Coordinates of C-alpha atoms and ligand atoms in Angstrom, one line a residue:
Q8 CA -41.8 -120.4 45.2
T9 CA -39.6 -123.3 46.0
G10 CA -40.5 -125.0 49.3
Y11 CA -43.0 -124.3 51.8
V12 CA -43.2 -121.0 53.8
T13 CA -45.3 -120.2 56.8
L14 CA -45.9 -116.5 56.8
D15 CA -45.8 -114.9 60.4
R16 CA -45.7 -111.2 60.4
G17 CA -43.7 -109.9 63.2
Y18 CA -42.7 -113.3 64.3
K19 CA -45.8 -113.6 66.6
N20 CA -45.8 -117.3 66.7
T21 CA -42.1 -118.1 65.8
G22 CA -39.3 -119.2 68.1
A23 CA -36.1 -117.9 66.5
T24 CA -33.9 -119.8 68.9
K25 CA -33.2 -121.8 71.8
S26 CA -31.9 -120.0 74.9
A27 CA -31.1 -120.5 78.4
I28 CA -30.8 -116.8 79.6
T29 CA -34.4 -115.5 80.4
F30 CA -37.6 -117.3 81.0
L31 CA -41.0 -115.4 80.4
D32 CA -44.4 -116.8 81.0
G33 CA -46.8 -114.3 79.4
E34 CA -50.1 -115.7 81.1
L35 CA -48.7 -115.9 84.6
G36 CA -46.6 -112.8 84.4
I37 CA -43.3 -114.6 85.2
L38 CA -39.9 -113.2 84.3
Q39 CA -36.7 -115.0 85.5
Y40 CA -33.1 -114.4 84.6
R41 CA -31.1 -117.6 84.6
G42 CA -33.9 -119.2 87.0
Y43 CA -33.9 -116.2 89.4
S44 CA -37.0 -114.3 89.7
I45 CA -36.8 -110.5 89.0
E46 CA -38.8 -109.8 92.2
D47 CA -35.8 -111.4 94.1
L48 CA -32.9 -110.0 92.0
A49 CA -34.6 -106.3 92.1
A50 CA -34.9 -106.6 96.1
K51 CA -31.5 -108.1 96.7
A52 CA -29.0 -107.9 93.9
S53 CA -26.9 -105.1 92.5
F54 CA -27.1 -104.4 88.8
L55 CA -23.6 -105.6 88.1
E56 CA -24.2 -109.0 89.9
V57 CA -27.3 -109.3 87.5
A58 CA -25.1 -108.3 84.5
Y59 CA -22.6 -111.1 85.4
L60 CA -25.3 -113.6 86.1
L61 CA -26.9 -112.9 82.6
I62 CA -23.7 -113.0 80.9
Y63 CA -22.0 -115.9 82.5
G64 CA -25.0 -117.9 83.7
E65 CA -24.3 -117.9 87.5
L66 CA -24.2 -115.3 90.2
P67 CA -20.6 -114.5 90.9
T68 CA -18.6 -115.4 93.9
Q69 CA -17.2 -112.5 95.8
E70 CA -13.8 -113.2 94.0
E71 CA -15.5 -113.3 90.7
F72 CA -17.4 -110.2 91.4
T73 CA -14.4 -108.2 92.4
T74 CA -12.5 -109.1 89.3
F75 CA -15.5 -108.5 87.0
E76 CA -16.4 -104.9 88.9
T77 CA -12.6 -104.0 89.0
A78 CA -12.2 -104.6 85.3
I79 CA -15.2 -102.5 84.7
R80 CA -14.0 -99.6 86.9
R81 CA -10.7 -99.7 85.1
H82 CA -12.3 -99.2 81.5
T83 CA -14.8 -96.5 82.2
L84 CA -12.7 -93.8 80.3
V85 CA -13.4 -93.4 76.6
N86 CA -10.7 -92.7 74.0
E87 CA -10.5 -88.9 73.6
D88 CA -10.8 -89.2 69.9
M89 CA -14.4 -90.4 70.4
R90 CA -15.1 -86.8 71.7
K91 CA -14.3 -85.5 68.3
I92 CA -16.8 -87.6 66.7
F93 CA -19.4 -86.6 69.5
D94 CA -18.5 -82.9 69.0
G95 CA -19.7 -83.3 65.3
F96 CA -23.3 -83.9 66.3
P97 CA -25.7 -81.0 66.5
V98 CA -26.5 -80.1 70.2
K99 CA -30.2 -81.0 69.6
A100 CA -29.3 -84.6 68.4
H101 CA -31.4 -87.3 70.1
P102 CA -29.3 -89.0 72.6
M103 CA -30.3 -92.5 71.3
G104 CA -28.9 -91.6 67.8
V105 CA -25.7 -90.3 69.4
L106 CA -25.4 -93.5 71.6
A107 CA -26.0 -95.9 68.6
S108 CA -23.4 -94.1 66.5
L109 CA -20.8 -94.0 69.2
V110 CA -21.1 -97.5 70.2
S111 CA -20.7 -98.5 66.6
A112 CA -17.7 -96.2 66.3
M113 CA -16.0 -98.3 69.2
S114 CA -15.4 -101.0 66.7
A115 CA -13.1 -98.5 65.0
F116 CA -11.2 -98.0 68.3
Y117 CA -10.9 -101.7 69.1
P118 CA -9.9 -103.2 65.8
D119 CA -9.1 -106.6 66.9
L120 CA -12.7 -107.6 66.1
E121 CA -12.4 -108.0 62.3
S122 CA -13.8 -111.1 60.6
G123 CA -15.6 -112.3 63.7
K124 CA -12.5 -113.7 65.3
D125 CA -13.4 -112.0 68.6
D126 CA -10.2 -113.3 70.1
D127 CA -11.2 -112.1 73.6
V128 CA -14.8 -111.4 73.8
D129 CA -14.6 -110.8 77.7
R130 CA -12.4 -107.7 77.0
H131 CA -14.9 -106.2 74.7
I132 CA -17.9 -107.1 77.0
I133 CA -16.1 -105.2 79.8
R134 CA -15.4 -102.3 77.6
L135 CA -19.0 -102.1 76.4
L136 CA -20.3 -102.3 80.1
A137 CA -17.7 -99.7 81.4
K138 CA -18.0 -97.1 78.6
L139 CA -21.7 -97.1 77.8
P140 CA -22.7 -95.1 80.7
T141 CA -19.7 -92.7 80.2
I142 CA -20.9 -92.0 76.6
A143 CA -24.5 -91.7 77.6
T144 CA -23.8 -88.8 79.8
W145 CA -22.3 -86.7 77.1
S146 CA -25.4 -85.8 75.4
Y147 CA -27.1 -84.7 78.6
K148 CA -24.3 -82.4 79.7
R149 CA -23.8 -81.0 76.2
A150 CA -27.4 -80.2 75.9
L151 CA -27.2 -78.1 79.2
G152 CA -24.1 -76.4 78.1
H153 CA -22.2 -78.1 81.0
P154 CA -18.8 -79.5 80.9
I155 CA -18.6 -83.2 80.3
N156 CA -17.6 -85.2 83.4
Y157 CA -14.8 -88.0 83.5
P158 CA -15.6 -91.1 85.4
K159 CA -14.2 -91.6 88.8
N160 CA -12.5 -95.0 89.8
T161 CA -13.3 -94.3 93.3
L162 CA -17.1 -94.6 92.6
D163 CA -19.2 -97.8 92.1
Y164 CA -21.2 -98.3 88.8
I165 CA -24.4 -96.5 89.4
P166 CA -22.9 -93.6 91.6
N167 CA -20.2 -93.2 88.9
F168 CA -23.1 -92.6 86.3
L169 CA -24.9 -90.3 88.5
N170 CA -21.9 -88.3 89.2
M171 CA -21.2 -87.9 85.6
M172 CA -24.7 -86.9 85.0
F173 CA -25.3 -84.4 87.8
S174 CA -21.9 -83.2 89.2
L175 CA -20.7 -79.7 88.3
P176 CA -17.4 -78.1 88.7
V177 CA -19.1 -75.3 90.7
E178 CA -20.4 -77.3 93.5
D179 CA -19.9 -80.9 95.1
Y180 CA -22.3 -83.5 94.1
K181 CA -23.3 -86.2 96.6
V182 CA -25.1 -89.2 95.4
D183 CA -28.4 -89.7 97.2
P184 CA -28.6 -93.4 98.2
V185 CA -32.4 -93.3 97.4
V186 CA -31.6 -92.4 93.9
A187 CA -28.8 -94.9 93.5
E188 CA -31.1 -97.5 94.7
A189 CA -34.1 -96.7 92.6
L190 CA -31.7 -96.8 89.5
N191 CA -30.4 -100.0 90.5
V192 CA -33.9 -101.4 90.6
L193 CA -34.8 -100.0 87.2
L194 CA -31.6 -101.2 85.5
I195 CA -32.2 -104.8 86.8
L196 CA -35.9 -104.8 85.6
H197 CA -34.7 -103.7 82.1
A198 CA -31.7 -106.0 81.9
D199 CA -33.1 -108.8 79.6
H200 CA -36.4 -109.7 78.1
E201 CA -35.6 -112.9 75.8
Q202 CA -36.2 -112.3 72.1
N203 CA -37.8 -108.8 72.0
C204 CA -37.3 -106.6 69.0
S205 CA -33.7 -105.1 69.9
T206 CA -32.4 -108.4 71.2
S207 CA -33.5 -110.2 68.2
T208 CA -31.8 -107.4 66.2
V209 CA -28.6 -107.9 68.0
R210 CA -28.7 -111.6 67.4
L211 CA -29.5 -111.2 63.7
V212 CA -26.6 -108.7 63.1
G213 CA -24.4 -110.9 65.2
S214 CA -25.2 -114.0 63.4
S215 CA -23.5 -112.7 60.1
Q216 CA -20.2 -112.6 62.3
A217 CA -20.4 -108.7 62.7
N218 CA -18.5 -107.6 65.6
I219 CA -20.1 -107.1 69.1
Y220 CA -20.0 -103.3 68.9
S221 CA -21.9 -103.0 65.6
S222 CA -24.4 -105.8 67.0
I223 CA -25.1 -103.7 70.1
S224 CA -25.4 -100.5 68.0
A225 CA -28.0 -102.1 65.9
G226 CA -29.8 -103.1 69.2
I227 CA -29.7 -99.6 70.4
S228 CA -31.4 -98.3 67.1
A229 CA -34.2 -100.8 67.4
L230 CA -34.7 -100.0 71.0
W231 CA -35.2 -96.4 70.1
G232 CA -38.5 -97.0 68.2
P233 CA -41.7 -95.6 70.0
L234 CA -43.2 -99.0 69.9
H235 CA -40.3 -100.6 71.8
G236 CA -37.9 -98.8 74.3
G237 CA -38.8 -95.4 72.8
A238 CA -42.3 -95.8 74.5
N239 CA -41.0 -94.7 77.9
Q240 CA -40.4 -91.2 76.5
E241 CA -43.7 -91.2 74.7
V242 CA -45.6 -92.2 77.9
I243 CA -44.3 -89.1 79.7
E244 CA -45.1 -86.9 76.7
M245 CA -48.6 -88.4 76.4
L246 CA -49.2 -87.9 80.3
E247 CA -48.0 -84.3 79.9
D248 CA -50.4 -83.6 77.0
I249 CA -53.2 -85.1 79.0
K250 CA -52.4 -82.8 82.1
A251 CA -52.0 -79.8 79.8
D252 CA -55.6 -80.9 78.4
G253 CA -57.2 -80.8 81.7
G254 CA -56.4 -84.3 82.8
D255 CA -59.5 -85.9 81.3
V256 CA -58.1 -89.5 80.9
S257 CA -61.4 -90.9 79.6
K258 CA -61.0 -88.7 76.6
Y259 CA -57.7 -90.3 75.8
V260 CA -59.0 -93.8 76.4
E261 CA -61.7 -93.2 74.0
M262 CA -59.2 -91.8 71.4
A263 CA -57.0 -95.0 71.8
K264 CA -60.2 -97.2 71.3
N265 CA -60.5 -95.7 67.9
A266 CA -56.8 -96.3 67.3
K267 CA -57.5 -97.1 63.7
T268 CA -59.1 -93.7 62.9
T269 CA -57.4 -91.6 65.6
G270 CA -53.9 -93.3 65.0
F271 CA -53.4 -92.6 68.7
R272 CA -52.1 -95.4 71.0
L273 CA -51.9 -95.3 74.9
F274 CA -48.1 -95.7 75.0
G275 CA -46.9 -98.0 77.9
F276 CA -50.0 -100.3 77.5
G277 CA -50.0 -103.6 75.8
H278 CA -47.3 -106.2 75.4
R279 CA -46.7 -109.0 72.7
V280 CA -46.1 -111.6 75.5
Y281 CA -47.8 -110.5 78.9
K282 CA -51.3 -110.9 78.4
N283 CA -52.3 -110.3 82.3
F284 CA -49.8 -108.0 83.5
D285 CA -46.1 -107.1 83.2
P286 CA -44.3 -108.1 86.4
R287 CA -42.0 -105.3 85.8
A288 CA -44.7 -102.6 85.8
K289 CA -46.1 -103.9 89.1
I290 CA -42.5 -103.4 90.7
I291 CA -42.0 -100.2 89.0
K292 CA -45.5 -98.8 89.9
K293 CA -44.7 -99.4 93.7
A294 CA -41.3 -98.2 93.4
A295 CA -42.7 -94.9 92.0
D296 CA -44.9 -94.3 95.0
D297 CA -41.9 -95.1 97.4
V298 CA -39.1 -93.1 95.6
L299 CA -41.3 -90.0 95.0
A300 CA -42.5 -90.0 98.6
K301 CA -38.7 -90.6 99.9
L302 CA -37.5 -87.6 97.6
G303 CA -40.6 -85.6 98.5
V304 CA -41.5 -85.2 95.0
N305 CA -45.1 -84.6 94.1
D306 CA -45.5 -85.2 90.4
P307 CA -49.1 -84.8 89.3
I308 CA -48.7 -86.8 86.2
L309 CA -48.3 -90.0 88.7
E310 CA -52.0 -89.6 89.6
I311 CA -52.8 -89.0 85.9
A312 CA -51.0 -92.3 85.1
K313 CA -52.9 -94.1 87.9
G314 CA -56.2 -92.6 86.7
L315 CA -55.3 -93.7 83.0
E316 CA -54.7 -97.3 84.2
E317 CA -57.9 -97.6 86.2
A318 CA -59.9 -96.1 83.3
A319 CA -58.3 -98.4 80.8
L320 CA -58.5 -101.6 83.0
H321 CA -62.2 -101.0 83.2
D322 CA -62.8 -100.7 79.6
E323 CA -64.0 -103.4 77.4
Y324 CA -61.8 -102.5 74.5
F325 CA -58.5 -102.9 76.7
V326 CA -59.7 -105.9 78.7
S327 CA -60.8 -107.8 75.6
R328 CA -57.5 -107.1 74.0
K329 CA -55.5 -107.9 77.3
L330 CA -53.8 -104.5 77.1
Y331 CA -52.1 -103.6 80.6
P332 CA -49.4 -101.3 81.8
N333 CA -46.0 -102.6 80.5
V334 CA -42.6 -101.8 81.9
D335 CA -42.5 -98.3 80.0
F336 CA -45.7 -97.1 81.7
Y337 CA -44.3 -96.0 85.0
S338 CA -40.7 -95.9 84.6
G339 CA -40.4 -92.4 83.2
I340 CA -42.1 -91.1 86.5
I341 CA -39.3 -92.4 88.4
Y342 CA -36.6 -91.2 86.1
R343 CA -38.2 -87.7 86.1
A344 CA -38.1 -87.7 90.0
L345 CA -34.3 -88.6 89.7
G346 CA -33.8 -85.6 87.6
I347 CA -33.4 -87.5 84.3
P348 CA -34.8 -85.6 81.5
T349 CA -37.2 -87.3 79.1
N350 CA -35.2 -87.6 76.1
M351 CA -32.7 -89.6 78.1
F352 CA -35.3 -92.3 79.3
T353 CA -34.6 -94.6 76.3
V354 CA -30.9 -94.2 77.0
M355 CA -31.5 -95.5 80.5
F356 CA -33.4 -98.4 79.0
A357 CA -30.2 -99.1 76.9
I358 CA -28.0 -99.0 79.8
G359 CA -30.1 -101.6 81.6
R360 CA -30.5 -103.9 78.4
L361 CA -26.9 -103.9 77.7
P362 CA -26.0 -106.9 79.8
G363 CA -29.1 -108.9 78.2
W364 CA -27.9 -107.9 74.7
I365 CA -24.3 -109.1 75.5
A366 CA -25.5 -112.2 77.2
Q367 CA -27.8 -113.1 74.1
W368 CA -25.0 -112.2 71.6
K369 CA -22.5 -114.4 73.5
E370 CA -25.0 -117.3 73.7
M371 CA -25.8 -116.9 69.8
R372 CA -22.0 -117.1 69.1
E373 CA -21.3 -120.0 71.5
T374 CA -24.2 -122.0 70.2
K375 CA -23.0 -121.4 66.7
E376 CA -26.4 -120.2 65.4
P377 CA -26.7 -120.1 61.7
I378 CA -26.8 -116.7 59.8
G379 CA -30.4 -115.4 60.2
R380 CA -32.1 -115.4 56.8
P381 CA -35.8 -115.7 56.8
R382 CA -38.0 -116.2 53.6
Q383 CA -41.1 -114.3 52.3
I384 CA -44.3 -114.7 50.3
Y385 CA -43.6 -113.1 46.9
T386 CA -46.6 -110.8 46.0
G387 CA -45.0 -108.8 43.2
S388 CA -45.1 -108.8 39.2
T389 CA -44.6 -111.9 37.3
L390 CA -41.9 -112.1 34.7
R391 CA -42.0 -109.3 32.2
E392 CA -39.8 -107.8 29.3
F393 CA -37.6 -104.7 29.9
V394 CA -38.9 -101.8 27.7
P395 CA -36.1 -99.2 26.7
L396 CA -36.4 -95.7 28.2
E397 CA -37.2 -94.1 24.8
K398 CA -40.3 -96.4 24.4
R399 CA -41.6 -95.7 28.0
Ligands
SDX1015 C1 -41.3 -102.8 75.2 O1 -41.1 -107.5 73.5 C2 -40.7 -107.1 74.6 O2 -40.5 -107.7 75.4 C3 -40.7 -105.6 74.6 C4 -40.2 -104.9 76.0 C5 -38.8 -105.4 76.4 O3 -38.6 -105.5 77.7 O4 -37.8 -105.6 75.6 O5 -41.1 -105.5 76.9 C6 -40.2 -103.5 76.0 O6 -41.2 -102.6 74.2 C7 -42.7 -102.7 75.9 C8 -43.7 -102.2 74.9 C9 -43.6 -100.7 74.9 N1 -44.5 -100.2 73.7 C10 -45.6 -99.4 73.9 O7 -46.1 -99.1 74.9 C11 -46.3 -98.9 72.7 C12 -47.8 -99.3 72.9 N2 -48.0 -100.6 72.7 C13 -48.4 -101.1 71.4 O8 -47.9 -100.6 70.3 C14 -48.4 -102.6 71.4 O9 -49.2 -103.1 72.5 C15 -47.0 -103.5 71.3 C16 -46.1 -102.9 70.4 C17 -46.5 -103.4 72.6 C18 -47.5 -104.9 71.0 O10 -48.0 -104.9 69.7 P1 -48.7 -106.3 69.2 O11 -48.4 -107.4 70.0 O12 -48.2 -106.4 67.8 O13 -50.2 -106.0 69.3 P2 -51.1 -105.3 68.1 O14 -50.3 -104.0 67.8 O15 -51.3 -106.3 67.1 O16 -52.2 -105.0 69.0 C19 -53.4 -105.9 69.3 C20 -54.8 -105.0 69.4 C21 -54.7 -104.0 68.2 O17 -56.2 -103.9 68.2 P3 -57.0 -104.6 67.0 O18 -56.3 -104.6 65.6 O19 -57.2 -106.0 67.6 O20 -58.4 -104.0 67.0 O21 -54.6 -104.1 70.6 C22 -54.5 -102.8 70.0 C23 -54.2 -102.8 68.6 O22 -54.7 -101.7 67.9 N3 -53.6 -102.0 70.9 C24 -53.7 -100.9 71.5 C25 -52.4 -100.8 72.1 N4 -51.6 -101.7 72.0 C26 -52.4 -102.6 71.1 N5 -54.6 -100.0 71.3 C27 -54.4 -98.7 72.1 N6 -53.2 -98.5 72.7 C28 -52.3 -99.4 72.7 N7 -51.2 -99.2 73.5

């Protein structure tokens, strides 16, 4: 090997870049977007204001926000030819696979992106923010055998998404403000998280000068993994299994403690950075109680989730490894109460994380980061002679 390589599997102790977007303190459980605390933003801001803040670095003035929000409203329609691509998917295709494919296909519909010129990044940023929610609802409607809804320019961002998800030609749909507000909080809490797996993927793909749609599509694929954003779907399926199995959480805590032999992990627990608590989980846990109470939903798996958290937080295995509920542990309980099906949970995570991915991609380009190309420690064969087939 020429030169000296430090092996750091999973980049546990590697700073991949400098960034001014999001600040995390894993010990103190601090999360700030451009210096604003998520507690403040989740309580007082709209998701599009937070999107603007992450992407452009400042909270928008009223005029800036109106321009931004109007541009998004005007680009929510998706090219009808994208529907032909969508119609080619099997009905049972996982919505994350569909989303990653269609976002990548967007680069074919907006060709002025080749060879990294990105002449007008803002136009593509608006298109992504505007069209992702529209595309996201197609899988849900088709799985139900319901007609796909078109976006409406009369609706704000989150009500528009909810209307495309839940309205039917046979009856009027009225957006419940409790549902819209719960979604606003959840999307804000998912909006960015510094150099997590999917964001690092977006930066790495973008560092080769690949276009923004291909980079975001790669991020969607990385987020899909059950160890990352896909965990929110795994959590609910795990809680449902526990419920079906009589609700004995201690049995599952024991199984997780023997992860090496059982291969079972408590999804929604543990985090690479947060070592005392995930500040987002705290907010979401409280929101779960509030939203379910306001909606009059009594979901037995919320009690199972709390019982599991209680059991784990008093168990040496979890305490010694500093494993606490993360952002994915309670979020699915709220999505369920909002009527969103389990296989759409990670799509919701992607809608929330999109502004963060965009902000990080834009920063990577603006700071002219070099193409990402890590090294390795080679452990394969030393030099050997080729043996012709007839002699093997
Ligand atoms: C997200 O990075 C981000 O910021 C991600 C995210 C974001 O906003 O982008 O926060 C979103 O992805 C949250 C995480 C969602 N994933 C899960 O809930 C899946 C379950 N969690 C784990 O797989 C794990 O905790 C990770 C992936 C989250 C973190 O993995 P690490 O940092 O590589 O930790 P590890 O796998 O090395 O675990 C350390 C120890 C191991 O035991 P020992 O080898 O020391 O004996 O803790 C154990 C692990 O076996 N462990 C668990 C566990 N998580 C870790 N044991 C049981 N259940 C778990 N959930």
